[in-house]
Amino acid sequence: MAAWTGYGWLAYAFVIGSSAAASELLSLLFGKDFANQYSILQALLAFVMASMACWPIRRYLNRSLPLRVFDSDWAWQGQTTAHSAFFVRLEYGALAGIPFLICIAITGWDGLLRR
């Protein structure tokens, strides 16, 4: 389920984009099939890249709100002023992409595209 509020969809875009970028970066640095053989490394690198991309965007979009990981207003009241993805604030948006990154770690980026 892809749920978000405000610009929370950026978290999913950053996770998917960083997964593709991590695959290309690893293939460029270590050879063509390295990212497919070490898909766990690819998923970890994508998580780090997505985390680094989400944090500055959050500081701009959620700057007036207190720093929290989970958006409890959305979970309990059904409405919020924060930008979040699946109950996770945008600054920690890479956490919302963990199920996708687990699929990348298991099947690899190319394996995911073949399905």
CSV table of N, CA, C and O in Angstrom, one decimal:
chain,number,residue,atom,x,y,z
A,1,MET,N,0.8,-1.2,0.0
A,1,MET,CA,0.0,0.0,0.0
A,1,MET,C,0.9,1.2,0.0
A,1,MET,O,1.8,1.4,0.8
A,2,ALA,N,0.7,2.1,-0.9
A,2,ALA,CA,1.5,3.3,-1.0
A,2,ALA,C,0.6,4.5,-0.6
A,2,ALA,O,-0.2,5.0,-1.3
A,3,ALA,N,0.7,4.8,0.7
A,3,ALA,CA,0.0,5.9,1.3
A,3,ALA,C,0.9,7.0,1.7
A,3,ALA,O,2.0,6.8,2.2
A,4,TRP,N,0.5,8.3,1.4
A,4,TRP,CA,1.3,9.4,1.8
A,4,TRP,C,0.4,10.6,2.0
A,4,TRP,O,-0.8,10.6,1.7
A,5,THR,N,1.0,11.6,2.7
A,5,THR,CA,0.3,12.9,2.9
A,5,THR,C,1.2,14.0,2.4
A,5,THR,O,2.4,13.9,2.6
A,6,GLY,N,0.7,15.0,1.8
A,6,GLY,CA,1.5,16.1,1.3
A,6,GLY,C,2.5,15.6,0.2
A,6,GLY,O,2.1,14.9,-0.7
A,7,TYR,N,3.7,16.0,0.4
A,7,TYR,CA,4.8,15.6,-0.5
A,7,TYR,C,5.5,14.3,0.0
A,7,TYR,O,6.6,14.0,-0.4
A,8,GLY,N,4.8,13.5,0.7
A,8,GLY,CA,5.3,12.2,1.2
A,8,GLY,C,5.7,11.2,0.1
A,8,GLY,O,6.5,10.3,0.3
A,9,TRP,N,5.0,11.4,-1.0
A,9,TRP,CA,5.3,10.5,-2.2
A,9,TRP,C,6.8,10.6,-2.6
A,9,TRP,O,7.3,9.7,-3.2
A,10,LEU,N,7.4,11.7,-2.2
A,10,LEU,CA,8.9,11.9,-2.6
A,10,LEU,C,9.7,10.8,-1.9
A,10,LEU,O,10.7,10.4,-2.5
A,11,ALA,N,9.3,10.3,-0.8
A,11,ALA,CA,10.0,9.2,-0.1
A,11,ALA,C,10.1,8.0,-1.0
A,11,ALA,O,11.2,7.4,-1.1
A,12,TYR,N,9.0,7.6,-1.6
A,12,TYR,CA,9.0,6.5,-2.5
A,12,TYR,C,9.8,6.7,-3.7
A,12,TYR,O,10.5,5.8,-4.2
A,13,ALA,N,9.7,7.9,-4.3
A,13,ALA,CA,10.5,8.3,-5.4
A,13,ALA,C,12.0,8.2,-5.1
A,13,ALA,O,12.8,7.7,-5.9
A,14,PHE,N,12.4,8.7,-3.9
A,14,PHE,CA,13.8,8.7,-3.5
A,14,PHE,C,14.3,7.2,-3.4
A,14,PHE,O,15.4,6.9,-3.7
A,15,VAL,N,13.5,6.4,-2.8
A,15,VAL,CA,13.9,5.0,-2.6
A,15,VAL,C,14.0,4.2,-3.9
A,15,VAL,O,15.0,3.5,-4.1
A,16,ILE,N,13.1,4.4,-4.8
A,16,ILE,CA,13.2,3.7,-6.1
A,16,ILE,C,14.3,4.3,-6.9
A,16,ILE,O,15.1,3.6,-7.5
A,17,GLY,N,14.5,5.6,-6.9
A,17,GLY,CA,15.5,6.3,-7.7
A,17,GLY,C,16.9,5.9,-7.1
A,17,GLY,O,17.8,5.7,-7.9
A,18,SER,N,17.0,5.8,-5.8
A,18,SER,CA,18.3,5.5,-5.2
A,18,SER,C,18.6,4.0,-5.4
A,18,SER,O,19.8,3.6,-5.5
A,19,SER,N,17.6,3.2,-5.6
A,19,SER,CA,17.9,1.8,-5.9
A,19,SER,C,18.4,1.6,-7.3
A,19,SER,O,19.4,0.9,-7.5
A,20,ALA,N,17.9,2.3,-8.2
A,20,ALA,CA,18.4,2.3,-9.6
A,20,ALA,C,19.8,2.9,-9.6
A,20,ALA,O,20.7,2.4,-10.3
A,21,ALA,N,20.0,4.0,-8.9
A,21,ALA,CA,21.3,4.7,-8.9
A,21,ALA,C,22.4,3.8,-8.2
A,21,ALA,O,23.5,3.7,-8.7
A,22,ALA,N,22.0,3.1,-7.2
A,22,ALA,CA,22.9,2.2,-6.5
A,22,ALA,C,23.3,1.0,-7.4
A,22,ALA,O,24.5,0.7,-7.4
A,23,SER,N,22.4,0.5,-8.2
A,23,SER,CA,22.7,-0.6,-9.1
A,23,SER,C,23.7,-0.1,-10.2
A,23,SER,O,24.7,-0.8,-10.5
A,24,GLU,N,23.4,1.1,-10.7
A,24,GLU,CA,24.3,1.6,-11.7
A,24,GLU,C,25.7,2.0,-11.2
A,24,GLU,O,26.7,1.7,-11.8
A,25,LEU,N,25.7,2.5,-10.0
A,25,LEU,CA,27.0,2.9,-9.4
A,25,LEU,C,27.8,1.7,-9.1
A,25,LEU,O,29.0,1.7,-9.4
A,26,LEU,N,27.2,0.7,-8.5
A,26,LEU,CA,28.0,-0.6,-8.2
A,26,LEU,C,28.5,-1.2,-9.5
A,26,LEU,O,29.6,-1.8,-9.5
A,27,SER,N,27.6,-1.2,-10.5
A,27,SER,CA,28.0,-1.8,-11.8
A,27,SER,C,29.2,-1.0,-12.4
A,27,SER,O,30.1,-1.6,-13.1
A,28,LEU,N,29.1,0.3,-12.3
A,28,LEU,CA,30.2,1.1,-12.9
A,28,LEU,C,31.5,1.0,-12.1
A,28,LEU,O,32.5,0.9,-12.8
A,29,LEU,N,31.4,0.8,-10.8
A,29,LEU,CA,32.7,0.7,-10.0
A,29,LEU,C,33.3,-0.6,-10.1
A,29,LEU,O,34.5,-0.8,-10.1
A,30,PHE,N,32.5,-1.7,-10.0
A,30,PHE,CA,33.0,-3.1,-9.8
A,30,PHE,C,32.7,-4.0,-10.9
A,30,PHE,O,33.0,-5.2,-10.8
A,31,GLY,N,32.1,-3.6,-12.0
A,31,GLY,CA,31.8,-4.5,-13.1
A,31,GLY,C,30.3,-4.7,-13.3
A,31,GLY,O,29.5,-4.4,-12.4
A,32,LYS,N,30.0,-5.3,-14.4
A,32,LYS,CA,28.6,-5.3,-14.9
A,32,LYS,C,27.6,-6.1,-14.0
A,32,LYS,O,26.5,-5.7,-13.7
A,33,ASP,N,28.0,-7.3,-13.5
A,33,ASP,CA,27.1,-8.1,-12.7
A,33,ASP,C,27.3,-8.0,-11.2
A,33,ASP,O,26.7,-8.8,-10.5
A,34,PHE,N,28.1,-7.1,-10.8
A,34,PHE,CA,28.4,-7.0,-9.3
A,34,PHE,C,27.1,-6.7,-8.5
A,34,PHE,O,26.9,-7.3,-7.5
A,35,ALA,N,26.3,-5.8,-9.0
A,35,ALA,CA,25.1,-5.4,-8.3
A,35,ALA,C,24.1,-6.5,-8.2
A,35,ALA,O,23.4,-6.7,-7.2
A,36,ASN,N,24.1,-7.4,-9.3
A,36,ASN,CA,23.2,-8.5,-9.2
A,36,ASN,C,23.7,-9.6,-8.3
A,36,ASN,O,22.9,-10.3,-7.6
A,37,GLN,N,25.0,-9.8,-8.2
A,37,GLN,CA,25.5,-10.8,-7.3
A,37,GLN,C,25.5,-10.4,-5.9
A,37,GLN,O,25.3,-11.2,-5.0
A,38,TYR,N,25.6,-9.1,-5.6
A,38,TYR,CA,25.6,-8.6,-4.2
A,38,TYR,C,24.4,-7.7,-4.0
A,38,TYR,O,24.6,-6.5,-3.7
A,39,SER,N,23.2,-8.2,-4.2
A,39,SER,CA,22.0,-7.4,-4.1
A,39,SER,C,21.8,-6.8,-2.7
A,39,SER,O,21.1,-5.8,-2.5
A,40,ILE,N,22.3,-7.5,-1.7
A,40,ILE,CA,22.1,-7.0,-0.3
A,40,ILE,C,22.9,-5.7,-0.2
A,40,ILE,O,22.4,-4.7,0.4
A,41,LEU,N,24.1,-5.7,-0.7
A,41,LEU,CA,24.9,-4.4,-0.7
A,41,LEU,C,24.2,-3.3,-1.5
A,41,LEU,O,24.3,-2.2,-1.1
A,42,GLN,N,23.6,-3.7,-2.6
A,42,GLN,CA,22.9,-2.7,-3.4
A,42,GLN,C,21.7,-2.1,-2.6
A,42,GLN,O,21.5,-0.9,-2.6
A,43,ALA,N,21.0,-3.0,-1.9
A,43,ALA,CA,19.9,-2.5,-1.1
A,43,ALA,C,20.3,-1.6,0.1
A,43,ALA,O,19.7,-0.6,0.4
A,44,LEU,N,21.4,-1.9,0.7
A,44,LEU,CA,22.0,-1.1,1.8
A,44,LEU,C,22.4,0.3,1.3
A,44,LEU,O,22.2,1.3,1.9
A,45,LEU,N,23.1,0.2,0.2
A,45,LEU,CA,23.6,1.5,-0.4
A,45,LEU,C,22.4,2.3,-0.8
A,45,LEU,O,22.4,3.6,-0.6
A,46,ALA,N,21.3,1.7,-1.4
A,46,ALA,CA,20.1,2.5,-1.7
A,46,ALA,C,19.5,3.1,-0.5
A,46,ALA,O,19.0,4.2,-0.6
A,47,PHE,N,19.4,2.4,0.6
A,47,PHE,CA,18.9,2.9,1.8
A,47,PHE,C,19.6,4.1,2.3
A,47,PHE,O,19.0,5.1,2.7
A,48,VAL,N,21.0,4.0,2.3
A,48,VAL,CA,21.8,5.2,2.7
A,48,VAL,C,21.6,6.4,1.8
A,48,VAL,O,21.4,7.5,2.2
A,49,MET,N,21.5,6.1,0.5
A,49,MET,CA,21.3,7.2,-0.5
A,49,MET,C,20.0,7.8,-0.3
A,49,MET,O,19.8,9.1,-0.4
A,50,ALA,N,18.9,7.0,-0.1
A,50,ALA,CA,17.6,7.6,0.1
A,50,ALA,C,17.5,8.4,1.4
A,50,ALA,O,16.8,9.4,1.4
A,51,SER,N,18.1,7.9,2.4
A,51,SER,CA,18.1,8.6,3.7
A,51,SER,C,18.8,9.9,3.6
A,51,SER,O,18.3,10.9,4.1
A,52,MET,N,19.9,10.0,2.9
A,52,MET,CA,20.6,11.2,2.7
A,52,MET,C,19.8,12.2,1.8
A,52,MET,O,19.9,13.4,2.0
A,53,ALA,N,19.0,11.7,0.9
A,53,ALA,CA,18.2,12.6,0.1
A,53,ALA,C,16.9,13.1,0.8
A,53,ALA,O,16.5,14.2,0.6
A,54,CYS,N,16.3,12.3,1.6
A,54,CYS,CA,15.1,12.7,2.3
A,54,CYS,C,15.3,13.7,3.4
A,54,CYS,O,14.5,14.5,3.7
A,55,TRP,N,16.4,13.7,4.1
A,55,TRP,CA,16.6,14.5,5.2
A,55,TRP,C,16.6,16.0,4.9
A,55,TRP,O,15.9,16.8,5.5
A,56,PRO,N,17.4,16.5,3.9
A,56,PRO,CA,17.3,18.0,3.6
A,56,PRO,C,16.0,18.4,3.1
A,56,PRO,O,15.5,19.5,3.4
A,57,ILE,N,15.3,17.6,2.4
A,57,ILE,CA,13.9,17.9,1.9
A,57,ILE,C,13.0,18.1,3.1
A,57,ILE,O,12.2,19.0,3.1
A,58,ARG,N,13.1,17.3,4.1
A,58,ARG,CA,12.3,17.4,5.3
A,58,ARG,C,12.5,18.7,6.0
A,58,ARG,O,11.6,19.3,6.5
A,59,ARG,N,13.8,19.0,6.1
A,59,ARG,CA,14.1,20.2,6.9
A,59,ARG,C,13.5,21.4,6.2
A,59,ARG,O,13.1,22.4,6.9
A,60,TYR,N,13.2,21.4,5.0
A,60,TYR,CA,12.5,22.4,4.3
A,60,TYR,C,11.0,22.3,4.4
A,60,TYR,O,10.3,23.3,4.8
A,61,LEU,N,10.4,21.1,4.2
A,61,LEU,CA,9.0,20.9,4.1
A,61,LEU,C,8.3,20.8,5.5
A,61,LEU,O,7.3,21.4,5.7
A,62,ASN,N,9.0,20.1,6.4
A,62,ASN,CA,8.4,20.0,7.8
A,62,ASN,C,9.1,20.8,8.8
A,62,ASN,O,9.2,20.5,10.0
A,63,ARG,N,9.6,21.9,8.4
A,63,ARG,CA,10.5,22.7,9.3
A,63,ARG,C,9.7,23.3,10.5
A,63,ARG,O,10.3,23.6,11.5
A,64,SER,N,8.4,23.5,10.4
A,64,SER,CA,7.7,24.1,11.5
A,64,SER,C,7.2,23.1,12.5
A,64,SER,O,6.6,23.4,13.5
A,65,LEU,N,7.4,21.8,12.2
A,65,LEU,CA,6.9,20.7,13.1
A,65,LEU,C,8.0,20.2,14.0
A,65,LEU,O,9.2,20.2,13.6
A,66,PRO,N,7.6,19.6,15.1
A,66,PRO,CA,8.7,19.0,15.9
A,66,PRO,C,9.2,17.7,15.3
A,66,PRO,O,8.5,17.1,14.5
A,67,LEU,N,10.4,17.4,15.6
A,67,LEU,CA,11.1,16.2,15.0
A,67,LEU,C,10.6,14.9,15.6
A,67,LEU,O,10.7,14.7,16.8
A,68,ARG,N,10.0,14.1,14.8
A,68,ARG,CA,9.5,12.8,15.2
A,68,ARG,C,9.6,11.8,14.0
A,68,ARG,O,9.6,12.2,12.9
A,69,VAL,N,9.7,10.6,14.3
A,69,VAL,CA,9.9,9.6,13.3
A,69,VAL,C,8.5,9.2,12.7
A,69,VAL,O,8.3,9.2,11.5
A,70,PHE,N,7.5,8.9,13.6
A,70,PHE,CA,6.2,8.5,13.1
A,70,PHE,C,5.2,9.6,13.2
A,70,PHE,O,5.3,10.4,14.2
A,71,ASP,N,4.3,9.7,12.3
A,71,ASP,CA,3.3,10.7,12.2
A,71,ASP,C,2.0,10.2,13.0
A,71,ASP,O,1.1,9.7,12.4
A,72,SER,N,2.0,10.4,14.3
A,72,SER,CA,0.9,9.9,15.1
A,72,SER,C,-0.4,10.6,14.8
A,72,SER,O,-1.5,10.1,15.0
A,73,ASP,N,-0.4,11.9,14.4
A,73,ASP,CA,-1.6,12.6,14.0
A,73,ASP,C,-2.3,11.9,12.9
A,73,ASP,O,-3.6,11.8,12.9
A,74,TRP,N,-1.6,11.5,11.9
A,74,TRP,CA,-2.2,10.8,10.8
A,74,TRP,C,-2.7,9.4,11.2
A,74,TRP,O,-3.8,9.0,10.8
A,75,ALA,N,-2.0,8.7,12.0
A,75,ALA,CA,-2.4,7.4,12.5
A,75,ALA,C,-3.6,7.4,13.3
A,75,ALA,O,-4.5,6.5,13.2
A,76,TRP,N,-3.8,8.4,14.2
A,76,TRP,CA,-4.9,8.3,15.2
A,76,TRP,C,-6.0,9.2,14.7
A,76,TRP,O,-7.2,8.9,15.0
A,77,GLN,N,-5.8,10.3,14.1
A,77,GLN,CA,-6.9,11.2,13.7
A,77,GLN,C,-7.2,11.2,12.2
A,77,GLN,O,-8.3,11.7,11.8
A,78,GLY,N,-6.4,10.6,11.4
A,78,GLY,CA,-6.7,10.5,10.0
A,78,GLY,C,-6.3,11.8,9.2
A,78,GLY,O,-6.6,11.8,8.0
A,79,GLN,N,-5.8,12.8,9.9
A,79,GLN,CA,-5.4,14.0,9.2
A,79,GLN,C,-4.1,14.5,9.8
A,79,GLN,O,-3.9,14.3,11.0
A,80,THR,N,-3.3,15.2,9.0
A,80,THR,CA,-2.1,15.8,9.5
A,80,THR,C,-1.6,16.9,8.7
A,80,THR,O,-2.1,17.1,7.6
A,81,THR,N,-0.7,17.7,9.2
A,81,THR,CA,-0.1,18.8,8.4
A,81,THR,C,1.3,18.4,8.0
A,81,THR,O,1.9,19.2,7.2
A,82,ALA,N,1.8,17.3,8.4
A,82,ALA,CA,3.2,16.9,8.1
A,82,ALA,C,3.2,16.2,6.7
A,82,ALA,O,2.2,15.6,6.2
A,83,HIS,N,4.3,16.2,6.1
A,83,HIS,CA,4.5,15.4,4.9
A,83,HIS,C,5.1,14.1,5.3
A,83,HIS,O,6.2,14.0,5.8
A,84,SER,N,4.4,13.0,5.0
A,84,SER,CA,4.8,11.7,5.5
A,84,SER,C,4.4,10.6,4.5
A,84,SER,O,3.5,10.8,3.7
A,85,ALA,N,5.0,9.5,4.6
A,85,ALA,CA,4.8,8.3,3.8
A,85,ALA,C,4.5,7.1,4.6
A,85,ALA,O,5.4,6.7,5.4
A,86,PHE,N,3.3,6.6,4.6
A,86,PHE,CA,3.0,5.4,5.4
A,86,PHE,C,3.3,5.6,6.8
A,86,PHE,O,4.0,4.8,7.4
A,87,PHE,N,2.8,6.7,7.4
A,87,PHE,CA,2.9,7.0,8.8
A,87,PHE,C,4.4,7.4,9.3
A,87,PHE,O,4.6,7.5,10.4
A,88,VAL,N,5.3,7.5,8.3
A,88,VAL,CA,6.7,7.9,8.6
A,88,VAL,C,6.9,9.2,8.1
A,88,VAL,O,6.7,9.5,6.9
A,89,ARG,N,7.4,10.2,8.9
A,89,ARG,CA,7.7,11.5,8.4
A,89,ARG,C,8.7,11.5,7.3
A,89,ARG,O,9.5,10.6,7.2
A,90,LEU,N,8.6,12.5,6.4
A,90,LEU,CA,9.5,12.5,5.2
A,90,LEU,C,11.0,12.5,5.5
A,90,LEU,O,11.7,11.9,4.8
A,91,GLU,N,11.4,13.1,6.7
A,91,GLU,CA,12.8,13.0,7.0
A,91,GLU,C,13.3,11.6,7.2
A,91,GLU,O,14.5,11.4,7.0
A,92,TYR,N,12.5,10.7,7.6
A,92,TYR,CA,12.9,9.3,7.7
A,92,TYR,C,12.2,8.5,6.7
A,92,TYR,O,11.8,7.3,6.9
A,93,GLY,N,11.9,9.1,5.5
A,93,GLY,CA,11.2,8.4,4.5
A,93,GLY,C,11.7,7.1,3.9
A,93,GLY,O,11.0,6.3,3.4
A,94,ALA,N,13.0,6.9,4.1
A,94,ALA,CA,13.6,5.7,3.6
A,94,ALA,C,13.1,4.5,4.4
A,94,ALA,O,13.1,3.4,3.9
A,95,LEU,N,12.7,4.7,5.6
A,95,LEU,CA,12.1,3.6,6.4
A,95,LEU,C,10.8,3.1,5.8
A,95,LEU,O,10.5,1.9,5.9
A,96,ALA,N,10.0,3.9,5.1
A,96,ALA,CA,8.8,3.5,4.4
A,96,ALA,C,9.1,2.6,3.2
A,96,ALA,O,8.3,1.8,2.8
A,97,GLY,N,10.3,2.7,2.7
A,97,GLY,CA,10.7,1.9,1.5
A,97,GLY,C,11.4,0.6,1.9
A,97,GLY,O,11.9,-0.1,1.0
A,98,ILE,N,11.5,0.3,3.2
A,98,ILE,CA,12.2,-1.0,3.6
A,98,ILE,C,11.6,-2.2,2.9
A,98,ILE,O,12.3,-3.1,2.5
A,99,PRO,N,10.3,-2.4,2.8
A,99,PRO,CA,9.7,-3.6,2.1
A,99,PRO,C,10.2,-3.7,0.7
A,99,PRO,O,10.6,-4.8,0.2
A,100,PHE,N,10.3,-2.6,0.0
A,100,PHE,CA,10.8,-2.6,-1.4
A,100,PHE,C,12.3,-2.9,-1.4
A,100,PHE,O,12.7,-3.7,-2.2
A,101,LEU,N,13.0,-2.4,-0.5
A,101,LEU,CA,14.5,-2.7,-0.4
A,101,LEU,C,14.7,-4.2,0.0
A,101,LEU,O,15.7,-4.7,-0.5
A,102,ILE,N,13.9,-4.8,0.8
A,102,ILE,CA,14.0,-6.2,1.1
A,102,ILE,C,13.8,-7.0,-0.2
A,102,ILE,O,14.5,-8.0,-0.5
A,103,CYS,N,12.8,-6.6,-1.0
A,103,CYS,CA,12.6,-7.3,-2.3
A,103,CYS,C,13.8,-7.2,-3.2
A,103,CYS,O,14.2,-8.1,-3.9
A,104,ILE,N,14.4,-6.0,-3.2
A,104,ILE,CA,15.7,-5.8,-4.0
A,104,ILE,C,16.8,-6.7,-3.4
A,104,ILE,O,17.5,-7.3,-4.2
A,105,ALA,N,16.9,-6.8,-2.1
A,105,ALA,CA,18.0,-7.6,-1.5
A,105,ALA,C,17.8,-9.1,-1.9
A,105,ALA,O,18.7,-9.8,-2.0
A,106,ILE,N,16.5,-9.5,-2.0
A,106,ILE,CA,16.3,-10.9,-2.2
A,106,ILE,C,16.4,-11.2,-3.7
A,106,ILE,O,17.1,-12.2,-4.1
A,107,THR,N,15.8,-10.4,-4.6
A,107,THR,CA,15.8,-10.7,-6.0
A,107,THR,C,16.8,-10.0,-6.9
A,107,THR,O,17.1,-10.4,-8.0
A,108,GLY,N,17.3,-8.9,-6.3
A,108,GLY,CA,18.1,-8.0,-7.1
A,108,GLY,C,17.3,-7.1,-8.0
A,108,GLY,O,16.1,-7.3,-8.2
A,109,TRP,N,17.9,-6.0,-8.5
A,109,TRP,CA,17.1,-5.1,-9.3
A,109,TRP,C,16.7,-5.7,-10.6
A,109,TRP,O,15.6,-5.5,-11.0
A,110,ASP,N,17.5,-6.4,-11.3
A,110,ASP,CA,17.2,-7.1,-12.5
A,110,ASP,C,16.1,-8.2,-12.3
A,110,ASP,O,15.3,-8.3,-13.1
A,111,GLY,N,16.2,-8.9,-11.2
A,111,GLY,CA,15.2,-9.9,-10.9
A,111,GLY,C,13.9,-9.3,-10.7
A,111,GLY,O,12.8,-9.9,-11.0
A,112,LEU,N,13.8,-8.1,-10.1
A,112,LEU,CA,12.6,-7.5,-9.8
A,112,LEU,C,11.9,-7.0,-11.1
A,112,LEU,O,10.7,-7.0,-11.3
A,113,LEU,N,12.7,-6.5,-12.0
A,113,LEU,CA,12.2,-6.0,-13.3
A,113,LEU,C,11.7,-7.2,-14.2
A,113,LEU,O,10.8,-6.9,-15.0
A,114,ARG,N,12.3,-8.3,-14.1
A,114,ARG,CA,11.8,-9.5,-14.9
A,114,ARG,C,10.5,-10.1,-14.5
A,114,ARG,O,9.9,-10.8,-15.2
A,115,ARG,N,10.0,-9.8,-13.3
A,115,ARG,CA,8.8,-10.4,-12.8
A,115,ARG,C,7.6,-9.7,-13.2
A,115,ARG,O,7.4,-8.6,-13.5
